[in-house]
Short mmCIF file of C-alpha atoms in Angstrom, two decimals:
data_model
loop_
_atom_site.label_atom_id
_atom_site.label_comp_id
_atom_site.label_asym_id
_atom_site.label_seq_id
_atom_site.Cartn_x
_atom_site.Cartn_y
_atom_site.Cartn_z
CA MET A 1 0.00 -14.95 -16.94
CA VAL A 2 1.30 -11.83 -18.67
CA GLU A 3 3.42 -8.79 -17.96
CA LEU A 4 1.44 -5.57 -17.53
CA VAL A 5 3.17 -2.43 -18.82
CA VAL A 6 1.99 1.14 -18.18
CA GLN A 7 4.00 3.96 -19.76
CA ASN A 8 3.62 7.73 -19.43
CA LEU A 9 -0.03 7.46 -18.42
CA THR A 10 -1.82 10.80 -18.05
CA LYS A 11 -5.47 11.45 -17.23
CA ARG A 12 -7.07 14.87 -16.78
CA PHE A 13 -10.47 15.90 -15.50
CA GLY A 14 -10.91 19.46 -16.71
CA LEU A 15 -8.06 21.49 -15.22
CA VAL A 16 -7.13 18.72 -12.75
CA THR A 17 -4.37 16.27 -13.73
CA ALA A 18 -5.42 13.18 -11.80
CA VAL A 19 -2.66 10.92 -13.18
CA ASP A 20 0.53 12.65 -14.21
CA ASN A 21 2.94 10.74 -16.49
CA VAL A 22 2.81 7.48 -14.50
CA SER A 23 4.93 4.50 -15.61
CA PHE A 24 5.39 1.03 -14.11
CA HIS A 25 5.49 -2.63 -15.13
CA ILE A 26 4.23 -5.72 -13.34
CA ALA A 27 6.10 -8.94 -14.09
CA ASN A 28 4.35 -12.23 -14.77
CA GLY A 29 2.65 -13.33 -11.55
CA GLU A 30 3.80 -10.28 -9.58
CA PHE A 31 1.64 -8.48 -7.01
CA LEU A 32 2.06 -4.69 -7.30
CA THR A 33 0.19 -2.26 -5.06
CA LEU A 34 -0.65 1.36 -5.79
CA LEU A 35 -0.62 3.00 -2.37
CA GLY A 36 -1.42 6.55 -1.41
CA PRO A 37 -3.89 8.97 0.19
CA SER A 38 -7.30 9.79 -1.23
CA GLY A 39 -6.97 11.88 -4.36
CA CYS A 40 -3.50 10.64 -5.34
CA GLY A 41 -4.65 8.99 -8.61
CA LYS A 42 -4.38 5.31 -7.74
CA SER A 43 -7.98 4.28 -8.53
CA THR A 44 -7.96 6.42 -11.67
CA THR A 45 -4.87 4.52 -12.81
CA LEU A 46 -6.56 1.17 -12.17
CA ALA A 47 -9.71 2.35 -14.00
CA ALA A 48 -7.57 3.23 -17.03
CA VAL A 49 -6.07 -0.27 -17.05
CA ALA A 50 -9.53 -1.83 -16.74
CA GLY A 51 -10.90 0.29 -19.58
CA LEU A 52 -13.43 2.12 -17.40
CA ASP A 53 -11.70 5.44 -18.16
CA VAL A 54 -9.94 6.52 -21.35
CA PRO A 55 -6.62 8.27 -20.54
CA ASP A 56 -5.43 11.38 -22.35
CA GLN A 57 -2.09 9.88 -23.26
CA GLY A 58 0.24 6.95 -22.64
CA LEU A 59 0.47 3.22 -23.30
CA ILE A 60 -1.12 0.26 -21.51
CA ARG A 61 -0.17 -3.25 -22.62
CA ALA A 62 -0.76 -6.75 -21.22
CA GLY A 63 1.63 -9.16 -22.88
CA ASP A 64 1.22 -8.61 -26.63
CA ARG A 65 -2.27 -7.15 -26.25
CA VAL A 66 -2.39 -3.35 -26.42
CA PHE A 67 -5.15 -1.94 -24.22
CA PHE A 68 -4.45 1.71 -24.99
CA ASP A 69 -1.94 3.62 -27.12
CA SER A 70 -2.47 7.35 -27.52
CA ALA A 71 0.27 7.58 -30.17
CA LYS A 72 -1.66 5.17 -32.43
CA ALA A 73 -5.15 6.21 -31.26
CA GLN A 74 -5.82 2.64 -30.07
CA VAL A 75 -8.44 1.98 -27.37
CA LEU A 76 -9.44 -1.60 -26.64
CA PRO A 77 -12.95 -1.79 -25.09
CA ALA A 78 -13.14 -2.93 -21.48
CA GLU A 79 -15.04 -6.11 -22.40
CA ALA A 80 -12.24 -7.16 -24.77
CA ARG A 81 -9.40 -6.77 -22.24
CA ASN A 82 -10.18 -9.89 -20.18
CA CYS A 83 -9.26 -8.19 -16.90
CA GLY A 84 -10.59 -9.51 -13.61
CA LEU A 85 -11.92 -6.60 -11.56
CA VAL A 86 -13.01 -6.70 -7.91
CA PHE A 87 -14.38 -3.49 -6.40
CA GLN A 88 -14.82 -2.27 -2.85
CA SER A 89 -18.48 -3.19 -3.36
CA TYR A 90 -18.83 -6.91 -4.06
CA ALA A 91 -21.59 -6.27 -6.66
CA LEU A 92 -23.05 -9.77 -6.44
CA TRP A 93 -26.40 -10.39 -8.10
CA PRO A 94 -28.79 -10.64 -5.10
CA HIS A 95 -31.34 -12.85 -6.92
CA MET A 96 -28.69 -15.40 -7.96
CA THR A 97 -27.06 -18.13 -5.90
CA VAL A 98 -23.29 -18.27 -5.53
CA ARG A 99 -23.15 -20.85 -8.31
CA GLN A 100 -25.30 -18.72 -10.60
CA ASN A 101 -23.19 -15.62 -9.90
CA LEU A 102 -20.11 -17.52 -11.04
CA ALA A 103 -21.88 -18.95 -14.07
CA PHE A 104 -22.98 -15.53 -15.33
CA PRO A 105 -19.60 -14.32 -16.77
CA LEU A 106 -19.06 -17.79 -18.30
CA LYS A 107 -22.43 -17.67 -20.08
CA LEU A 108 -21.54 -14.25 -21.48
CA ARG A 109 -18.37 -15.83 -22.90
CA LYS A 110 -20.41 -18.72 -24.32
CA ILE A 111 -18.57 -21.36 -22.29
CA GLY A 112 -20.20 -24.80 -22.51
CA SER A 113 -22.24 -26.13 -19.59
CA LYS A 114 -19.84 -28.93 -18.70
CA GLU A 115 -16.83 -26.58 -18.73
CA GLN A 116 -18.82 -24.06 -16.68
CA GLN A 117 -19.39 -26.61 -13.92
CA ARG A 118 -15.72 -27.59 -13.88
CA ARG A 119 -14.54 -23.98 -13.62
CA ILE A 120 -17.11 -23.05 -10.97
CA ALA A 121 -16.12 -26.00 -8.79
CA GLU A 122 -12.44 -25.14 -9.21
CA ALA A 123 -12.92 -21.43 -8.41
CA LEU A 124 -15.07 -22.09 -5.34
CA ALA A 125 -12.51 -24.59 -4.06
CA LEU A 126 -9.77 -21.95 -4.46
CA VAL A 127 -11.66 -19.51 -2.23
CA GLU A 128 -12.90 -22.24 0.15
CA MET A 129 -16.57 -21.60 -0.64
CA ALA A 130 -17.59 -24.91 -2.26
CA ASP A 131 -20.07 -25.67 0.54
CA TYR A 132 -21.92 -22.39 -0.10
CA ALA A 133 -22.61 -22.79 -3.83
CA ASP A 134 -26.41 -22.82 -3.44
CA ARG A 135 -26.70 -19.93 -1.01
CA TYR A 136 -27.78 -16.40 -1.93
CA PRO A 137 -25.59 -13.35 -1.17
CA HIS A 138 -27.82 -12.22 1.72
CA GLN A 139 -27.14 -15.58 3.40
CA LEU A 140 -23.37 -14.90 3.46
CA SER A 141 -21.15 -12.79 5.71
CA GLY A 142 -19.19 -9.85 4.31
CA GLY A 143 -16.01 -11.93 4.16
CA GLN A 144 -17.79 -14.75 2.36
CA GLN A 145 -19.29 -12.33 -0.17
CA GLN A 146 -15.83 -10.94 -0.78
CA ARG A 147 -14.55 -14.44 -1.56
CA VAL A 148 -17.42 -15.08 -3.94
CA ALA A 149 -16.72 -11.80 -5.76
CA LEU A 150 -13.10 -12.87 -6.19
CA ALA A 151 -14.12 -16.37 -7.32
CA ARG A 152 -16.46 -14.84 -9.92
CA THR A 153 -13.44 -12.98 -11.28
CA LEU A 154 -11.13 -16.00 -11.24
CA VAL A 155 -13.65 -18.31 -12.91
CA TYR A 156 -13.21 -16.81 -16.38
CA GLN A 157 -9.39 -16.93 -16.16
CA PRO A 158 -8.49 -13.25 -16.62
CA LEU A 159 -5.17 -12.06 -18.01
CA VAL A 160 -4.70 -9.57 -15.17
CA LEU A 161 -6.33 -9.28 -11.73
CA LEU A 162 -7.34 -5.74 -10.69
CA LEU A 163 -8.36 -5.21 -7.05
CA ASP A 164 -9.72 -1.82 -5.96
CA GLU A 165 -9.71 -1.75 -2.13
CA PRO A 166 -11.55 -5.11 -1.92
CA LEU A 167 -11.09 -5.46 1.87
CA SER A 168 -12.22 -2.00 2.94
CA ASN A 169 -15.78 -3.10 3.80
CA LEU A 170 -14.58 -5.69 6.32
CA ASP A 171 -14.12 -5.11 10.05
CA ALA A 172 -10.60 -5.01 11.47
CA LYS A 173 -10.34 -8.65 12.58
CA LEU A 174 -11.91 -10.03 9.41
CA ARG A 175 -9.72 -7.75 7.32
CA GLU A 176 -6.61 -9.19 8.96
CA ARG A 177 -7.73 -12.75 8.21
CA ALA A 178 -8.67 -11.76 4.67
CA ARG A 179 -5.16 -10.38 4.06
CA THR A 180 -3.63 -13.71 5.04
CA TRP A 181 -6.10 -15.64 2.93
CA LEU A 182 -5.60 -13.37 -0.10
CA ASP A 183 -1.83 -13.73 0.18
CA HIS A 184 -2.12 -17.54 0.24
CA LEU A 185 -4.46 -17.41 -2.76
CA HIS A 186 -2.02 -15.31 -4.76
CA GLN A 187 0.80 -17.75 -4.01
CA ARG A 188 -1.36 -20.51 -5.48
CA VAL A 189 -2.72 -18.85 -8.64
CA ARG A 190 0.16 -16.40 -9.31
CA LEU A 191 -1.95 -14.05 -11.42
CA THR A 192 -0.40 -10.74 -12.43
CA THR A 193 -2.12 -8.44 -9.92
CA LEU A 194 -2.60 -4.69 -9.58
CA TYR A 195 -3.94 -3.80 -6.12
CA VAL A 196 -5.17 -0.38 -4.98
CA THR A 197 -5.35 0.65 -1.32
CA HIS A 198 -4.70 3.50 1.08
CA ASP A 199 -4.01 0.98 3.87
CA GLN A 200 -0.27 0.71 4.41
CA ILE A 201 -0.54 -2.55 6.39
CA GLU A 202 -2.32 -4.22 3.46
CA ALA A 203 0.32 -2.96 1.07
CA LEU A 204 3.25 -4.11 3.21
CA ALA A 205 1.72 -7.52 3.93
CA LEU A 206 0.56 -8.45 0.42
CA SER A 207 2.85 -6.83 -2.12
CA ASP A 208 5.90 -7.96 -4.02
CA ARG A 209 6.44 -4.27 -4.78
CA ILE A 210 4.68 -1.03 -3.84
CA ALA A 211 4.24 2.13 -5.90
CA VAL A 212 3.60 5.04 -3.52
CA MET A 213 1.58 7.78 -5.23
CA ASN A 214 1.17 11.42 -4.32
CA GLY A 215 -0.36 14.20 -6.36
CA GLY A 216 -0.96 11.95 -9.39
CA ARG A 217 2.64 10.73 -9.56
CA ILE A 218 4.63 7.74 -8.34
CA VAL A 219 7.07 9.10 -5.78
CA GLN A 220 8.71 5.76 -4.92
CA LEU A 221 8.56 2.24 -6.33
CA GLY A 222 10.21 -0.65 -4.50
CA THR A 223 9.80 -3.67 -2.25
CA PRO A 224 7.91 -3.24 1.04
CA ARG A 225 11.19 -3.30 2.96
CA GLU A 226 12.81 -0.70 0.69
CA ILE A 227 9.80 1.58 0.97
CA TYR A 228 9.68 1.34 4.76
CA GLU A 229 13.38 1.38 5.62
CA ARG A 230 14.66 3.67 2.86
CA PRO A 231 11.87 6.16 2.04
CA ALA A 232 12.62 8.41 -0.92
CA ASP A 233 11.29 11.59 0.68
CA PRO A 234 9.57 12.88 3.82
CA PHE A 235 6.10 12.20 2.37
CA VAL A 236 6.85 8.47 2.01
CA ALA A 237 8.49 8.38 5.45
CA ASP A 238 5.38 9.97 6.97
CA PHE A 239 2.74 8.05 4.99
CA ILE A 240 4.26 4.59 5.38
CA GLY A 241 4.22 3.93 9.10
CA THR A 242 4.97 6.82 11.44
CA SER A 243 8.07 8.98 11.58
CA ASN A 244 9.40 11.70 13.84
CA PHE A 245 10.85 14.68 11.98
CA PHE A 246 13.65 16.93 13.20
CA SER A 247 14.83 20.08 11.41
CA GLY A 248 18.43 21.22 11.63
CA SER A 249 21.71 21.89 9.87
CA ILE A 250 24.75 19.75 9.13
CA VAL A 251 27.66 21.06 11.20
CA GLY A 252 30.26 18.41 10.34
CA THR A 253 30.95 15.32 8.24
CA ASP A 254 33.78 12.82 7.83
CA ALA A 255 35.06 10.42 5.18
CA GLY A 256 32.83 7.63 6.49
CA ARG A 257 29.72 9.66 5.61
CA MET A 258 29.01 10.23 9.27
CA ALA A 259 27.37 13.60 9.94
CA ILE A 260 26.57 15.73 12.95
CA VAL A 261 23.24 17.51 12.66
CA ARG A 262 22.53 20.39 15.01
CA LEU A 263 18.79 20.55 15.57
CA ASP A 264 16.94 23.85 15.72
CA GLY A 265 16.45 23.32 19.46
CA GLY A 266 20.22 23.11 20.00
CA ALA A 267 20.65 19.34 20.49
CA GLU A 268 22.92 17.38 18.15
CA LEU A 269 22.32 14.07 16.35
CA ARG A 270 24.83 11.76 14.69
CA THR A 271 23.62 10.04 11.55
CA MET A 272 24.72 8.49 8.27
CA LEU A 273 24.24 10.60 5.15
CA PRO A 274 22.68 8.70 2.23
CA ARG A 275 23.47 11.50 -0.23
CA ASP A 276 26.02 14.25 -0.81
CA LEU A 277 25.20 17.08 1.55
CA ALA A 278 27.78 19.64 2.64
CA PRO A 279 28.23 21.23 6.08
CA GLY A 280 25.81 24.10 6.50
CA ALA A 281 23.05 22.39 4.52
CA ARG A 282 19.57 22.49 6.03
CA VAL A 283 18.14 18.99 6.49
CA THR A 284 15.15 17.08 7.82
CA VAL A 285 15.92 13.94 9.85
CA ALA A 286 13.22 11.23 9.95
CA ILE A 287 13.28 8.60 12.71
CA ARG A 288 10.79 5.75 13.22
CA PRO A 289 9.29 5.53 16.75
CA GLU A 290 10.38 1.88 17.10
CA LYS A 291 14.02 2.89 16.53
CA LEU A 292 14.01 5.10 19.62
CA GLU A 293 14.51 3.89 23.19
CA LEU A 294 13.79 5.45 26.56
CA SER A 295 15.61 5.26 29.86
CA THR A 296 15.39 6.88 33.27
CA SER A 297 19.04 7.98 33.22
CA PRO A 298 21.56 8.89 30.51
CA ASP A 299 23.83 6.22 31.99
CA ASN A 300 21.20 3.52 31.30
CA ALA A 301 21.11 4.12 27.54
CA PRO A 302 21.51 1.07 25.24
CA GLY A 303 24.94 0.08 24.04
CA GLU A 304 24.20 0.86 20.38
CA GLU A 305 26.11 3.92 19.17
CA GLY A 306 24.08 7.13 19.09
CA VAL A 307 23.19 10.16 21.19
CA VAL A 308 21.12 10.60 24.36
CA LEU A 309 18.75 13.58 24.65
CA ALA A 310 16.75 14.90 27.60
CA ALA A 311 12.99 14.49 27.05
CA SER A 312 9.84 15.64 28.86
CA VAL A 313 6.79 13.35 28.81
CA THR A 314 3.66 15.17 27.59
CA THR A 315 1.28 12.19 27.16
CA ARG A 316 1.39 8.43 27.64
CA SER A 317 -1.12 5.81 26.46
CA TYR A 318 -1.37 2.07 26.97
CA ILE A 319 -2.02 0.39 23.59
CA GLY A 320 -1.92 -3.26 24.59
CA GLY A 321 1.44 -4.77 25.49
CA ARG A 322 3.20 -1.48 24.79
CA TRP A 323 3.12 2.14 25.88
CA GLN A 324 2.98 5.03 23.47
CA TYR A 325 4.73 8.17 24.68
CA GLN A 326 4.63 11.70 23.33
CA LEU A 327 7.71 13.65 24.35
CA ALA A 328 9.04 17.18 24.06
CA VAL A 329 12.69 17.18 22.96
CA GLY A 330 14.20 20.61 22.41
CA GLY A 331 10.93 22.07 21.17
CA VAL A 332 10.15 19.07 18.95
CA VAL A 333 7.29 16.64 19.60
CA VAL A 334 8.55 13.03 19.44
CA LYS A 335 6.55 9.78 19.48
CA VAL A 336 8.06 6.65 21.00
CA GLU A 337 6.68 3.16 21.62
CA SER A 338 8.12 1.12 24.48
CA PRO A 339 7.20 -2.02 26.45
CA ALA A 340 8.25 -0.21 29.63
CA ASP A 341 5.81 1.69 31.84
CA TYR A 342 7.54 4.92 32.94
CA ASP A 343 5.70 7.23 35.32
CA GLN A 344 8.42 9.92 35.42
CA GLU A 345 7.90 13.28 33.75
CA GLN A 346 11.56 13.45 32.68
CA LEU A 347 13.17 10.68 30.63
CA TRP A 348 16.20 10.21 28.39
CA LEU A 349 15.79 9.45 24.68
CA HIS A 350 18.37 7.31 22.91
CA VAL A 351 18.67 8.05 19.15
CA PRO A 352 20.81 5.43 17.36
CA ILE A 353 22.97 6.40 14.40
CA ALA A 354 21.46 3.70 12.19
CA GLY A 355 17.87 4.64 12.99
CA SER A 356 17.47 7.82 10.96
CA VAL A 357 17.05 8.94 7.34
CA VAL A 358 18.23 12.37 6.20
CA PHE A 359 16.55 14.52 3.52
CA PRO A 360 17.39 17.99 2.19
CA ALA A 361 15.13 20.50 3.92
CA SER A 362 13.62 21.49 0.55
CA GLU A 363 11.91 18.08 0.40
CA THR A 364 8.72 18.75 2.31
CA ARG A 365 5.85 16.51 3.25
CA ARG A 366 2.70 17.19 1.28
CA GLU A 367 -0.61 15.37 1.08
CA PRO A 368 -2.89 17.00 -1.49
CA ALA A 369 -6.63 17.32 -1.06
CA PRO A 370 -8.70 15.11 -3.37
CA PRO A 371 -9.55 16.96 -6.60
CA ASN A 372 -13.35 16.82 -6.19
CA GLY A 373 -13.07 13.11 -5.41
CA LEU A 374 -12.00 12.32 -8.96
CA ALA A 375 -8.57 10.84 -8.37
CA ALA A 376 -8.91 8.40 -5.52
#
């Protein structure tokens, strides 16, 4: 296992800067995910680490081995980096059995026959595919092919594991099982892993840390809990999970960092300020749907400190064990999930003090269009 270091990485395609001065490190055995929308630069970053693309500038290092250093004009070929790479497409040789697919990278590395058999047996056992060694890819399910592709990567003992949306070809149920299985596998092998996905559930479930990318840059790097509960800006709050956004102005604060925000529709919220913002400042307040609660009367609101606002139900949908409501609150559309089935058109919305995150109004949500598909 090694530490992977990426510093000031930049990659341009013509006039488009796909990766813009990106820096991060992955500790020995850590699982780091690059998460973001299509076109944000996450796959381009992974391709640069793998050696499939040559960046314009920056440094990439795995342990003491320098993969790329623009300052010294060093570029290590992809085949010399010893990275394990699994794509969205499993890319198994269709005319080879599972065993032969795993033997192929070992033969290229001139590993002896006896050692080949030992490593193949060990890798197939890790992915629970030992009983399928003599089958061909077309005789396997999508999930089984995905395991074989990963075993073929593990069999030659790579320095770093690079996974580019490896679960995206699986159906929803199989994808959920594959996430659990992949997490258990990582706990066993503890390879330094760089994972790329646009699926927030995958990122939250698998990662030690997440780097959220937008427009070619990392906009927040932290643990799954930090990313979800303390988003750095409205883009992160909107991309990770779902958030309701309210615009307004701060009309009062106190020494305990408690603030009163008057919304543009006239209602007032009480919230904690995570940064220094003075009365009069325009702000955006983000609130997760699961933090909000509904009631049929303002007197039935929960005991947790907060405010109660009148709300009109515009739509309601049953999503299995819970109801999803869309409400109009002072001219703002608000989404709420609740286990309760309300058939009234008028409800009361409880907004707890601890349930919101405040951003300066200048921090806007933005999700760029993919630059000709080059920076996925």
